Amino acid sequence: MTKHALITGITGQDGSYLAELLLEKGYEVYGIMRRKSVLDYGNVEHLKDKIHFIYADMTDEISLISAMQISQADEVYNLAAQSFVATSWEQPMATAEIDALGVTKMLEAIRIVKPEAHFYQASTSEMFGLVQEMPQTEKTPFYPRSPYGVAKLYGHWITKNYRESYGLFACSGILFNHESERRGLEFVTRKITDAAARIAAGKQEYLELGNMDSKRDWGHSKDYVRAMWLMLQQEKPDDYVIATGETRTVREFVETAFSHVGIEVQWQGSGIDEIGINKANGKTIVKINPQFFRPAEVEVLLGNPAKAEKSLGWKREISFSQLVERMVKNDVALVASEK
């Protein structure tokens, strides 16, 4: 019998890779979309004829109940979120409505319509925030440092509570930073690879960034959505850290990205006065802009994926260097295609 899957946030980075994976596995895929004045399929434009789209909203429980009734989903992947940390400081209430209360509304819809469905909640390493131990595991205490992290922590705990109180098959994946060619330009990694492509093509002079010393555990989205699927195939629901176990600074990401367009970055100065120059011609290509620093900085995130590797048999396949190379090559092609 064909399995049905419902994906919230299907037009985003993770939603598109997950949709591809599930379609390859023979699922009937349903995706929730918000109604907009302009129809926008985002990252699933190439899959739009293979997906059943349902108009619904994470802030409207009735529409989520309807989505469950229409899809009769065996598996529900909740990837919808206001997922940009900086925006969560500008829109804290909207972030809470979608990322916290929206999870509760989705869980209620499942409980009312099809309580035997398997549920995946997209948790985040930002819940660790001011980290309490290195590396972070499923047992590390949380200390979120942004409205986004706080809202996601509510979503994480409400998922656990519905699992323990109602017996729902509900899992949370505590995913560390994962990027791809489909990442939005507002995220620092895509901002860097896009700038590298533009600077190499002579279409941009320099790149402005915030804290160059921030350390992150970066993987590729395609690897991470496979972990989501694996969680819902287990006999018992549980929570898992999904990470690479390696940490890199923003500075390292910049150096790697520019190296893929043949530019060697040299650093001069320190702190907010630090600049990156093109070693070949001495031009400044990276500047520090204090406005890109967070109100409460998260200095380092490093995950330990041992539990997922052992229990799920999951292993990341795309290395850090391959991830950056894929992103840069994609942006070089996009820049070249511009008129």
Coordinates of C-alpha atoms in Angstrom, one line a residue:
M1 CA 0.0 0.0 0.0
T2 CA 1.3 3.5 -0.9
K3 CA 2.3 5.6 2.0
H4 CA 1.1 9.2 2.2
A5 CA 3.3 11.9 3.6
L6 CA 2.4 15.5 4.5
I7 CA 5.2 18.1 4.5
T8 CA 4.8 21.6 6.0
G9 CA 7.4 24.0 4.7
I10 CA 7.6 22.0 1.5
T11 CA 8.8 25.0 -0.7
G12 CA 11.9 25.5 1.5
Q13 CA 15.3 24.0 1.3
D14 CA 14.7 20.9 3.5
G15 CA 11.1 20.5 2.2
S16 CA 12.3 20.2 -1.4
Y17 CA 15.0 17.7 -0.7
L18 CA 12.6 15.6 1.5
A19 CA 9.9 15.7 -1.2
E20 CA 12.5 14.4 -3.7
L21 CA 13.5 11.6 -1.3
L22 CA 9.9 10.5 -0.6
L23 CA 8.9 10.6 -4.2
E24 CA 11.8 8.4 -5.1
K25 CA 10.6 6.0 -2.4
G26 CA 7.1 5.8 -4.0
Y27 CA 5.2 8.0 -1.5
E28 CA 2.2 10.1 -2.3
V29 CA 3.5 13.5 -1.2
Y30 CA 1.2 16.3 0.0
G31 CA 2.6 19.7 0.8
I32 CA 1.1 22.6 2.7
M33 CA 1.4 26.0 1.1
R34 CA 0.2 29.4 2.3
R35 CA -2.0 31.3 -0.1
K36 CA -0.2 34.3 -1.5
S37 CA -1.1 36.9 -4.1
V38 CA 1.6 35.4 -6.4
L39 CA 1.8 31.6 -6.7
D40 CA 5.3 30.6 -5.7
Y41 CA 6.4 27.0 -5.6
G42 CA 9.9 27.9 -4.4
N43 CA 12.3 25.0 -4.4
V44 CA 9.7 22.5 -5.5
E45 CA 8.9 24.2 -8.8
H46 CA 10.5 21.2 -10.6
L47 CA 8.2 18.8 -8.7
K48 CA 4.9 20.8 -8.8
D49 CA 3.2 18.2 -11.0
K50 CA 4.1 15.3 -8.7
I51 CA 3.0 16.9 -5.4
H52 CA -0.5 17.4 -4.0
F53 CA -0.6 21.0 -2.6
I54 CA -3.0 21.9 0.2
Y55 CA -3.6 25.5 1.2
A56 CA -3.2 25.8 5.0
D57 CA -1.4 27.9 7.6
M58 CA 0.5 27.0 10.7
T59 CA -1.4 29.6 12.7
D60 CA -4.8 28.2 11.7
E61 CA -5.6 24.9 13.4
I62 CA -8.8 24.3 11.3
S63 CA -6.8 24.4 8.1
L64 CA -4.3 21.9 9.5
I65 CA -7.1 19.6 10.5
S66 CA -8.4 19.9 7.0
A67 CA -4.9 19.1 5.6
M68 CA -4.8 15.9 7.7
Q69 CA -8.2 14.9 6.5
I70 CA -7.3 15.5 2.8
S71 CA -3.9 13.9 2.9
Q72 CA -4.7 11.0 5.3
A73 CA -0.9 11.2 6.0
D74 CA 0.9 8.2 7.4
E75 CA 3.9 10.5 8.1
V76 CA 3.9 14.2 8.9
Y77 CA 7.1 16.3 8.6
N78 CA 6.8 19.7 10.2
L79 CA 9.5 21.8 8.5
A80 CA 7.5 25.1 8.4
A81 CA 9.1 27.8 10.4
Q82 CA 10.2 31.4 10.6
S83 CA 13.7 30.1 10.4
F84 CA 15.9 33.2 10.3
V85 CA 17.5 34.1 13.6
A86 CA 17.9 37.8 12.8
T87 CA 14.2 38.1 11.8
S88 CA 13.1 36.5 15.0
W89 CA 14.4 39.6 16.9
E90 CA 12.4 41.8 14.5
Q91 CA 9.3 39.6 14.6
P92 CA 9.3 37.7 17.9
M93 CA 5.5 37.3 18.2
A94 CA 5.2 35.9 14.6
T95 CA 8.1 33.6 15.3
A96 CA 6.4 32.3 18.4
E97 CA 3.1 31.8 16.6
I98 CA 4.6 29.8 13.8
D99 CA 7.5 28.0 15.4
A100 CA 6.0 27.3 18.9
L101 CA 2.2 27.3 18.8
G102 CA 2.1 26.1 15.2
V103 CA 3.7 22.8 16.3
T104 CA 0.9 22.3 18.9
K105 CA -1.7 23.0 16.3
M106 CA -0.2 20.4 14.0
L107 CA 0.0 17.8 16.8
E108 CA -3.6 18.5 17.7
A109 CA -4.6 18.0 14.0
I110 CA -2.9 14.6 14.0
R111 CA -4.4 13.6 17.4
I112 CA -7.9 14.5 16.1
V113 CA -7.7 13.1 12.6
K114 CA -5.1 10.3 12.5
P115 CA -3.4 9.6 15.9
E116 CA -1.5 6.6 14.5
A117 CA 0.4 8.9 12.0
H118 CA 4.2 9.3 12.6
F119 CA 5.3 12.9 13.3
Y120 CA 8.6 14.6 12.7
Q121 CA 9.4 17.9 14.4
A122 CA 12.3 20.0 13.0
S123 CA 14.2 21.1 16.2
T124 CA 17.4 23.0 16.0
S125 CA 20.9 23.3 17.5
E126 CA 20.0 27.0 18.2
M127 CA 18.1 25.6 21.3
F128 CA 21.6 24.9 22.8
G129 CA 22.5 28.6 22.3
L130 CA 24.9 29.4 25.2
V131 CA 26.3 25.9 25.1
Q132 CA 26.6 24.1 28.4
E133 CA 28.9 21.3 27.2
M134 CA 31.0 20.3 24.2
P135 CA 30.0 18.6 22.0
Q136 CA 26.2 18.8 22.4
T137 CA 24.2 15.6 22.6
E138 CA 20.5 14.7 23.2
K139 CA 21.1 15.1 26.9
T140 CA 22.8 18.5 26.8
P141 CA 20.8 21.2 28.7
F142 CA 19.3 23.9 26.5
Y143 CA 20.0 27.6 26.7
P144 CA 18.5 29.4 23.7
R145 CA 19.8 32.9 22.8
S146 CA 17.1 34.2 20.4
P147 CA 13.3 34.3 20.0
Y148 CA 13.8 31.7 17.3
G149 CA 15.7 29.3 19.7
V150 CA 13.1 29.9 22.4
A151 CA 10.2 29.2 20.1
K152 CA 11.8 26.1 18.7
L153 CA 12.4 24.9 22.3
Y154 CA 8.7 25.1 23.0
G155 CA 8.1 23.1 19.8
H156 CA 10.6 20.5 20.9
W157 CA 9.1 20.0 24.4
I158 CA 5.5 20.0 23.2
T159 CA 6.4 17.2 20.8
K160 CA 7.9 15.2 23.6
N161 CA 4.8 15.9 25.8
Y162 CA 2.4 14.7 23.1
R163 CA 4.5 11.6 22.7
E164 CA 4.5 10.8 26.4
S165 CA 1.0 12.0 27.2
Y166 CA -1.0 10.8 24.2
G167 CA 1.2 8.0 22.9
L168 CA 1.8 9.6 19.6
F169 CA 4.7 8.5 17.4
A170 CA 6.4 11.9 17.6
C171 CA 10.1 12.5 17.0
S172 CA 12.3 15.6 17.1
G173 CA 15.4 15.9 15.0
I174 CA 17.9 18.4 16.7
L175 CA 19.5 19.4 13.4
F176 CA 22.7 21.4 13.4
N177 CA 23.4 23.9 10.6
H178 CA 22.7 22.4 7.2
E179 CA 23.0 24.3 4.0
S180 CA 22.7 23.7 0.3
E181 CA 22.5 25.2 -3.1
R182 CA 18.8 25.9 -2.3
R183 CA 19.5 28.0 0.8
G184 CA 18.0 31.5 0.9
L185 CA 20.2 34.5 0.3
E186 CA 19.4 35.9 3.8
F187 CA 21.5 33.1 5.4
V188 CA 25.2 33.8 5.9
T189 CA 26.4 30.7 4.1
R190 CA 24.5 31.5 0.9
K191 CA 25.4 35.2 1.2
I192 CA 29.0 34.2 1.2
T193 CA 28.9 31.8 -1.8
D194 CA 26.7 34.3 -3.8
A195 CA 29.2 37.1 -3.0
A196 CA 32.2 34.9 -4.0
A197 CA 30.6 34.2 -7.4
R198 CA 29.7 37.9 -7.9
I199 CA 33.1 39.2 -6.8
A200 CA 34.9 36.7 -9.1
A201 CA 32.6 37.9 -12.0
G202 CA 33.3 41.6 -11.3
K203 CA 29.7 42.2 -10.3
Q204 CA 30.3 43.0 -6.6
E205 CA 33.1 44.8 -4.9
Y206 CA 33.0 43.3 -1.4
L207 CA 31.1 41.2 1.1
E208 CA 29.9 42.5 4.5
L209 CA 29.7 40.0 7.5
G210 CA 29.3 40.0 11.2
N211 CA 31.1 37.8 13.7
M212 CA 33.8 36.0 11.8
D213 CA 34.7 33.8 14.8
S214 CA 31.3 32.2 15.2
K215 CA 31.8 28.4 15.0
R216 CA 29.2 26.1 13.4
D217 CA 28.7 22.5 12.6
W218 CA 27.8 22.6 8.9
G219 CA 26.3 19.7 6.8
H220 CA 24.3 19.3 3.6
S221 CA 20.5 19.4 3.7
K222 CA 20.3 16.3 1.4
D223 CA 22.0 14.2 4.1
Y224 CA 19.9 15.6 6.9
V225 CA 16.5 15.0 5.3
R226 CA 17.5 11.3 5.0
A227 CA 17.9 11.3 8.8
M228 CA 14.3 12.7 9.2
W229 CA 12.9 9.9 7.2
L230 CA 14.9 7.3 9.1
M231 CA 13.5 8.5 12.4
L232 CA 10.0 7.8 11.3
Q233 CA 10.8 4.3 10.2
Q234 CA 11.9 3.1 13.7
E235 CA 9.9 0.9 16.0
K236 CA 9.8 3.5 18.8
P237 CA 9.8 7.3 18.5
D238 CA 12.8 9.2 19.9
D239 CA 14.8 12.4 19.6
Y240 CA 18.2 12.6 17.8
V241 CA 21.0 15.1 17.2
I242 CA 21.9 15.3 13.5
A243 CA 25.3 16.8 13.0
T244 CA 28.8 16.3 11.4
G245 CA 30.8 16.4 14.6
E246 CA 33.1 19.0 13.0
T247 CA 33.1 22.7 13.7
R248 CA 34.2 25.6 11.3
T249 CA 34.4 29.3 11.7
V250 CA 32.6 31.8 9.4
R251 CA 36.1 32.8 8.4
E252 CA 36.9 29.3 7.2
F253 CA 33.7 29.2 5.3
V254 CA 34.7 32.4 3.5
E255 CA 38.2 31.1 2.7
T256 CA 36.8 27.8 1.3
A257 CA 34.1 29.6 -0.8
F258 CA 36.6 32.0 -2.4
S259 CA 39.1 29.3 -3.0
H260 CA 36.5 27.6 -5.3
V261 CA 36.5 30.7 -7.5
G262 CA 40.3 30.9 -7.5
I263 CA 40.7 33.7 -5.0
E264 CA 43.0 33.4 -1.9
V265 CA 41.8 35.6 1.0
Q266 CA 44.3 37.3 3.3
W267 CA 43.2 38.7 6.6
Q268 CA 44.4 42.0 8.1
G269 CA 43.4 43.7 11.3
S270 CA 41.2 42.2 14.1
G271 CA 37.7 42.5 15.5
I272 CA 35.4 44.9 13.7
D273 CA 38.5 46.4 11.9
E274 CA 39.3 43.1 10.3
I275 CA 39.3 43.0 6.5
G276 CA 39.8 40.2 3.9
I277 CA 41.8 41.1 0.8
N278 CA 42.3 39.4 -2.5
K279 CA 45.9 38.2 -2.3
A280 CA 46.4 38.5 -6.0
N281 CA 45.4 42.2 -6.4
G282 CA 45.2 43.6 -2.9
K283 CA 41.6 44.6 -3.2
T284 CA 39.4 44.5 -0.1
I285 CA 36.7 41.8 -0.6
V286 CA 35.5 41.2 3.0
K287 CA 34.5 43.9 5.6
I288 CA 33.0 43.6 9.1
N289 CA 29.7 45.3 9.7
P290 CA 28.7 45.6 13.4
Q291 CA 25.0 45.6 12.4
F292 CA 25.3 41.9 11.5
F293 CA 26.2 40.9 15.0
R294 CA 23.4 39.3 17.0
P295 CA 22.0 40.9 20.2
A296 CA 22.9 37.7 22.1
E297 CA 25.7 35.9 20.2
V298 CA 25.9 32.1 19.8
E299 CA 29.6 31.6 19.6
V300 CA 30.0 27.8 19.0
L301 CA 27.7 24.9 18.1
L302 CA 29.2 21.4 17.7
G303 CA 27.0 18.3 17.6
N304 CA 27.7 14.7 18.5
P305 CA 25.7 12.4 16.1
A306 CA 26.7 9.1 17.7
K307 CA 23.2 8.1 18.7
A308 CA 21.8 8.7 15.2
E309 CA 24.7 6.9 13.6
K310 CA 24.2 3.9 15.9
S311 CA 20.4 3.7 16.2
L312 CA 19.4 5.0 12.7
G313 CA 22.4 3.8 10.7
W314 CA 22.7 7.4 9.5
K315 CA 26.0 8.9 8.2
R316 CA 26.5 12.1 6.4
E317 CA 27.9 11.6 2.9
I318 CA 28.7 15.2 1.7
S319 CA 31.8 16.7 3.3
F320 CA 32.2 20.4 4.3
S321 CA 34.4 21.1 1.3
Q322 CA 32.0 19.4 -1.1
L323 CA 29.1 21.3 0.4
V324 CA 30.8 24.7 -0.1
E325 CA 31.9 23.7 -3.6
R326 CA 28.4 22.7 -4.6
M327 CA 27.0 26.0 -3.3
V328 CA 29.7 28.1 -5.1
K329 CA 29.3 26.2 -8.4
N330 CA 25.6 26.8 -8.3
D331 CA 26.0 30.5 -7.6
V332 CA 28.6 30.9 -10.3
A333 CA 26.2 29.4 -12.8
L334 CA 23.3 31.6 -11.6
V335 CA 25.5 34.7 -11.8
A336 CA 26.6 33.7 -15.3
S337 CA 23.0 33.3 -16.4
E338 CA 22.0 36.8 -15.3
K339 CA 21.4 39.3 -18.1

